[in-house]
Amino acid sequence: ESEAAPAARDAGKPRERAAKKDGGDERPAKRAEAKRDGKADPDKGAEPSGKRKKGVIAGVAAAVAAVAVIAVVAAAALGGGPAVRDSVNDYTWEELSAISQEISKAGGEDAAIEVAKKYHLATADGKLDGTQVKDIELTDGTKAQVQIVGFAHDEKADGSGKAGITFMFTNAIASHPMDTTATNEGGWEKSQLREWLNREGLNKLPGDLRNAIIEVEKLTNNTGFTKVASSVTPTSDKLWLPSVVELSGAEAGDDWPWKGSEWAAEIYDSEGIEYRLFDELGTDPFGVNPVLARSYNNNACMWWTRTPAPGEKANFRFVSNQGSFGHTKADDAGCVIPGFCV
């Protein structure tokens, strides 16, 4: 309050007392006089200066900001989840891990998508369109990128439910044979590439990402040369390659082109379920899928799936540099495009 206010109030007191003594009240007259002269109302004191008003407003704004910060901290302490950011790339791996746990606990795919939408991990209508990506730098300095391919899809290896978010690299992190002995015996489980991925491959990742990755169960024909779907068994992996069915959906049915070998389709289709991203992009197990074309060091390449060709003793399935599926010998060099869950 300015110094004028006490002075104005004090100046009015003797006259007010006198007026009361005489049975009158001079306050209305004094207000009118003050209004004519541009002075403060004697009963209200002087108005705050413009400078003071700005100070008051600034103080209120600071108080509101402080309350907002306290609210965010309190929400985090009460399990309210990470702050919502604009895109996948804006989150840390620690934050994505926390969001993944929230998705995992959501209780069903529809609820999981709602959580993903809240954190801008999917489009506004709950879709994955390939733009949900995050940039990373490998330990050798290579720039890389991963994309979300599914929510609440993979079973955690510890049996505690679904992993909330599944990622895959958008391009290869290495070129490597599936197995230098040119065999698919033992399938993915016994392959040299699986061993490499979960040792050297894992060490290529930055520490914060390695700390966020959780083991999941992956279903694969781990016999190799076989005609029975019971050859499909689980492995526990941190880094893994996708199966054919996870990339392109089920093969069994009227579109299966090799009559008399439907047993192979049954084996392929037992190796998991198609990820949401590839389902929404409309991939085809028998066609060319440009959305599956990948590269290594800026050169288009064929890349491995973890799926053995069950009618062959030496072959694994791959994705060509144009995005179609084939199979080749395990000792061929193929690009490595792993997936993982947080």
XYZ file of C-alpha atoms in Angstrom:
342
model
C 0.000 0.000 0.000
C 1.341 3.498 -0.866
C 2.027 6.218 1.690
C -0.922 8.255 0.349
C -3.475 5.826 1.751
C -2.836 6.398 5.499
C -2.636 10.122 4.869
C -5.972 10.129 3.081
C -7.629 8.119 5.827
C -6.160 10.291 8.610
C -7.158 13.486 6.856
C -10.769 12.408 6.803
C -11.077 11.368 10.457
C -11.516 14.800 12.228
C -14.065 15.953 9.693
C -15.907 12.651 9.955
C -16.107 12.946 13.729
C -17.276 16.526 13.425
C -19.893 15.617 10.921
C -21.225 12.869 13.167
C -21.354 15.257 16.096
C -23.455 17.675 14.046
C -25.706 14.848 12.872
C -24.354 14.860 9.259
C -22.017 12.702 7.173
C -19.515 14.396 4.857
C -18.225 11.152 3.230
C -20.400 11.295 0.078
C -19.335 14.893 -0.448
C -15.651 14.054 0.051
C -15.907 11.143 -2.451
C -17.428 13.434 -5.043
C -14.740 16.046 -4.373
C -12.000 13.442 -4.653
C -13.457 12.119 -7.912
C -13.548 15.654 -9.397
C -9.952 16.315 -8.343
C -8.663 12.924 -9.500
C -7.658 11.948 -5.938
C -8.047 8.682 -4.075
C -11.287 7.924 -2.294
C -10.606 8.977 1.329
C -12.264 5.813 2.618
C -10.370 3.458 0.298
C -6.895 4.891 0.249
C -4.738 5.383 -2.831
C -4.910 2.934 -5.767
C -1.755 0.830 -6.258
C 0.625 2.146 -8.887
C 0.972 0.386 -12.288
C 4.382 -0.896 -11.218
C 2.897 -2.430 -8.115
C 0.103 -4.095 -10.109
C 2.697 -5.751 -12.359
C 4.561 -6.961 -9.291
C 1.417 -8.504 -7.866
C 0.615 -10.248 -11.173
C 4.172 -11.575 -11.434
C 3.964 -12.896 -7.905
C 0.704 -14.687 -8.619
C 2.169 -16.229 -11.800
C 5.197 -17.474 -9.894
C 2.953 -18.993 -7.244
C 0.865 -20.764 -9.887
C 4.010 -22.143 -11.542
C 5.288 -23.399 -8.200
C 1.984 -25.137 -7.531
C 2.158 -26.778 -10.979
C 5.659 -28.115 -10.282
C 4.531 -29.454 -6.916
C 1.558 -31.132 -8.605
C 3.822 -32.857 -11.153
C 6.162 -34.072 -8.422
C 3.244 -35.289 -6.353
C 1.725 -37.097 -9.346
C 5.005 -38.886 -9.992
C 5.285 -39.825 -6.328
C 1.735 -41.212 -6.416
C 2.390 -43.265 -9.547
C 0.888 -40.776 -12.008
C 3.415 -41.723 -14.679
C 5.972 -39.684 -16.636
C 5.153 -36.265 -18.020
C 3.427 -36.462 -21.413
C 5.738 -35.488 -24.268
C 5.165 -34.784 -27.944
C 6.594 -37.983 -29.438
C 8.381 -41.263 -28.745
C 11.709 -39.630 -29.498
C 11.257 -37.104 -26.677
C 11.120 -39.727 -23.902
C 14.086 -41.245 -22.095
C 14.340 -45.029 -21.948
C 13.613 -44.834 -18.239
C 10.373 -42.984 -19.004
C 9.435 -45.417 -21.779
C 10.037 -48.276 -19.368
C 7.647 -46.684 -16.871
C 5.016 -46.133 -19.593
C 5.474 -49.737 -20.710
C 4.692 -50.929 -17.198
C 1.529 -48.814 -17.241
C 0.524 -50.333 -20.584
C 1.269 -53.815 -19.250
C -1.074 -53.249 -16.316
C -3.852 -51.736 -18.433
C -5.738 -55.024 -18.717
C -6.316 -55.736 -22.397
C -5.273 -54.459 -25.815
C -7.920 -51.738 -26.062
C -6.928 -50.323 -22.672
C -3.254 -50.588 -23.645
C -3.898 -48.505 -26.765
C -5.607 -45.828 -24.683
C -2.497 -45.544 -22.513
C -0.314 -45.392 -25.625
C -2.490 -42.619 -27.073
C -2.257 -40.638 -23.834
C 1.533 -40.584 -24.120
C 1.543 -39.918 -27.899
C 3.011 -43.355 -28.667
C 0.307 -43.942 -31.295
C -1.776 -41.762 -33.587
C -4.849 -39.980 -32.241
C -7.013 -42.873 -33.441
C -4.769 -45.485 -31.813
C -2.851 -46.596 -34.907
C 0.807 -47.368 -35.577
C 1.939 -45.972 -38.923
C 5.724 -46.307 -38.747
C 6.348 -42.766 -37.494
C 6.588 -43.807 -33.828
C 10.394 -43.822 -33.825
C 13.261 -43.047 -31.480
C 16.863 -42.195 -32.428
C 19.732 -43.890 -30.646
C 23.510 -44.031 -30.943
C 25.237 -47.394 -30.746
C 28.391 -47.807 -28.667
C 30.525 -47.713 -31.833
C 29.113 -44.287 -32.693
C 26.691 -45.552 -35.366
C 23.428 -43.623 -35.563
C 20.398 -45.901 -35.499
C 16.640 -45.743 -35.124
C 14.002 -47.988 -33.600
C 10.233 -47.995 -34.069
C 7.314 -49.246 -32.032
C 5.773 -52.351 -33.616
C 3.323 -53.418 -30.905
C 1.769 -52.942 -27.474
C 1.090 -55.664 -24.878
C 2.138 -58.275 -27.448
C 5.037 -60.341 -26.079
C 4.962 -62.512 -22.962
C 7.537 -61.630 -20.323
C 9.956 -64.474 -19.699
C 9.339 -64.309 -15.938
C 5.663 -65.129 -16.437
C 4.412 -61.816 -15.026
C 2.324 -60.878 -18.069
C 2.782 -58.944 -21.292
C 5.632 -56.562 -22.001
C 4.085 -53.143 -22.618
C 6.035 -51.967 -25.688
C 7.859 -53.849 -28.449
C 10.410 -52.115 -30.672
C 12.354 -53.126 -33.773
C 15.275 -51.448 -35.488
C 14.376 -49.699 -38.715
C 17.646 -50.751 -40.371
C 20.384 -53.304 -39.777
C 22.936 -53.058 -36.975
C 25.222 -55.734 -38.494
C 25.681 -58.325 -41.226
C 26.081 -61.876 -39.944
C 25.381 -65.482 -40.989
C 22.665 -67.320 -39.133
C 25.066 -70.222 -38.619
C 28.460 -70.799 -40.222
C 27.850 -74.580 -40.278
C 25.089 -74.137 -42.894
C 22.437 -75.936 -40.889
C 19.081 -75.082 -39.353
C 19.298 -77.955 -36.889
C 18.208 -76.697 -33.491
C 16.468 -73.738 -35.132
C 16.735 -70.263 -33.649
C 17.522 -71.630 -30.198
C 20.832 -73.197 -31.251
C 21.822 -70.674 -33.908
C 25.082 -68.776 -33.728
C 23.301 -65.534 -34.581
C 21.086 -65.818 -31.488
C 24.195 -66.260 -29.347
C 25.850 -63.267 -31.045
C 22.810 -61.035 -30.606
C 22.491 -61.622 -26.883
C 26.186 -61.004 -26.312
C 27.932 -58.752 -28.858
C 24.660 -57.391 -30.219
C 23.408 -56.404 -26.783
C 26.725 -54.691 -26.028
C 26.259 -52.494 -29.096
C 23.331 -50.778 -27.396
C 23.706 -47.689 -25.181
C 23.618 -48.433 -21.467
C 20.291 -46.726 -20.735
C 18.583 -48.846 -23.396
C 20.255 -52.075 -22.222
C 19.004 -51.368 -18.704
C 15.429 -50.933 -19.953
C 15.212 -54.133 -22.028
C 13.362 -57.102 -20.527
C 13.481 -60.762 -21.546
C 10.477 -62.119 -23.403
C 9.436 -65.504 -24.742
C 9.711 -66.064 -28.484
C 8.111 -69.065 -30.185
C 10.111 -70.763 -32.939
C 10.538 -74.075 -34.683
C 13.609 -75.094 -32.708
C 13.985 -78.428 -34.479
C 14.704 -77.127 -37.965
C 13.878 -79.884 -40.440
C 10.401 -81.039 -39.362
C 6.784 -81.497 -40.409
C 5.091 -81.063 -37.018
C 4.008 -77.866 -35.262
C 5.008 -79.358 -31.896
C 8.564 -78.477 -32.925
C 7.691 -74.887 -32.029
C 9.003 -74.119 -28.530
C 9.790 -70.940 -26.552
C 13.127 -69.284 -25.899
C 13.847 -66.365 -23.560
C 15.553 -63.465 -25.317
C 16.451 -59.818 -24.784
C 17.334 -59.257 -28.432
C 15.681 -61.421 -31.071
C 14.795 -61.580 -34.736
C 11.135 -61.540 -35.809
C 9.463 -64.625 -37.226
C 7.747 -64.580 -40.608
C 4.251 -64.642 -39.082
C 5.096 -61.683 -36.798
C 5.937 -59.653 -39.906
C 3.214 -60.710 -42.322
C 0.427 -62.618 -40.587
C -0.829 -66.169 -40.930
C -0.037 -68.116 -44.107
C -2.448 -71.047 -43.748
C -5.672 -70.906 -45.740
C -6.857 -70.641 -49.309
C -3.957 -68.397 -50.326
C -1.335 -70.990 -49.405
C 0.296 -71.667 -52.815
C 2.012 -75.001 -52.149
C -0.720 -77.622 -52.020
C 0.208 -80.750 -50.127
C 2.593 -78.914 -47.802
C 0.036 -77.224 -45.555
C 1.976 -78.641 -42.610
C 4.637 -75.982 -43.292
C 2.045 -73.198 -42.987
C 0.908 -74.654 -39.668
C 4.482 -74.545 -38.362
C 5.042 -70.994 -39.599
C 1.792 -69.766 -38.078
C 2.686 -71.248 -34.685
C 5.651 -68.897 -34.319
C 3.687 -65.990 -32.904
C 1.148 -63.372 -33.960
C 1.576 -60.489 -36.396
C 2.641 -57.227 -34.786
C 0.160 -54.363 -34.874
C 2.400 -52.144 -37.024
C 2.752 -54.674 -39.844
C -0.918 -55.623 -39.659
C -1.926 -51.969 -40.032
C 0.568 -51.482 -42.890
C -1.043 -54.420 -44.680
C 1.949 -56.702 -45.231
C 1.428 -59.854 -47.336
C 3.272 -63.171 -46.735
C 3.131 -63.974 -50.460
C 3.737 -60.546 -51.966
C 6.259 -57.724 -52.140
C 6.179 -55.397 -49.146
C 8.160 -52.189 -49.662
C 7.456 -51.321 -46.011
C 9.727 -54.250 -45.069
C 12.661 -53.217 -47.284
C 15.727 -52.470 -45.155
C 19.343 -51.407 -45.578
C 22.762 -51.659 -43.956
C 25.243 -48.798 -44.291
C 22.826 -47.219 -46.770
C 22.843 -50.299 -49.012
C 19.670 -52.343 -49.523
C 20.030 -55.831 -48.098
C 18.251 -59.093 -47.407
C 17.683 -59.636 -43.698
C 17.108 -62.638 -41.492
C 13.992 -63.813 -39.719
C 14.407 -66.402 -36.941
C 12.174 -68.847 -38.840
C 13.804 -72.039 -40.200
C 12.506 -73.438 -43.503
C 11.072 -76.699 -42.107
C 11.258 -78.600 -45.396
C 15.003 -77.930 -45.692
C 17.955 -78.958 -43.522
C 20.123 -75.885 -44.093
C 17.798 -72.934 -44.688
C 16.241 -70.064 -42.760
C 13.602 -67.622 -44.011
C 14.634 -64.074 -44.943
C 13.140 -60.801 -46.204
C 14.566 -59.683 -49.558
C 15.856 -56.197 -50.247
C 12.492 -55.484 -51.912
C 10.392 -56.811 -49.025
C 9.363 -60.308 -50.198
C 9.991 -63.552 -48.300
C 12.360 -66.349 -49.289
C 14.773 -68.820 -47.751
C 18.497 -69.379 -48.040
C 21.341 -71.321 -46.436
C 22.217 -70.450 -42.855
C 25.852 -69.642 -43.672
C 24.919 -66.808 -46.037
C 25.565 -63.286 -44.799
C 22.335 -61.514 -43.945
C 21.477 -58.226 -42.313
C 20.535 -58.248 -38.639
C 17.458 -56.238 -37.633
C 16.626 -57.124 -34.040
C 13.625 -56.445 -31.879
C 13.306 -55.976 -28.129
C 10.790 -55.134 -25.410
C 10.907 -52.631 -22.560
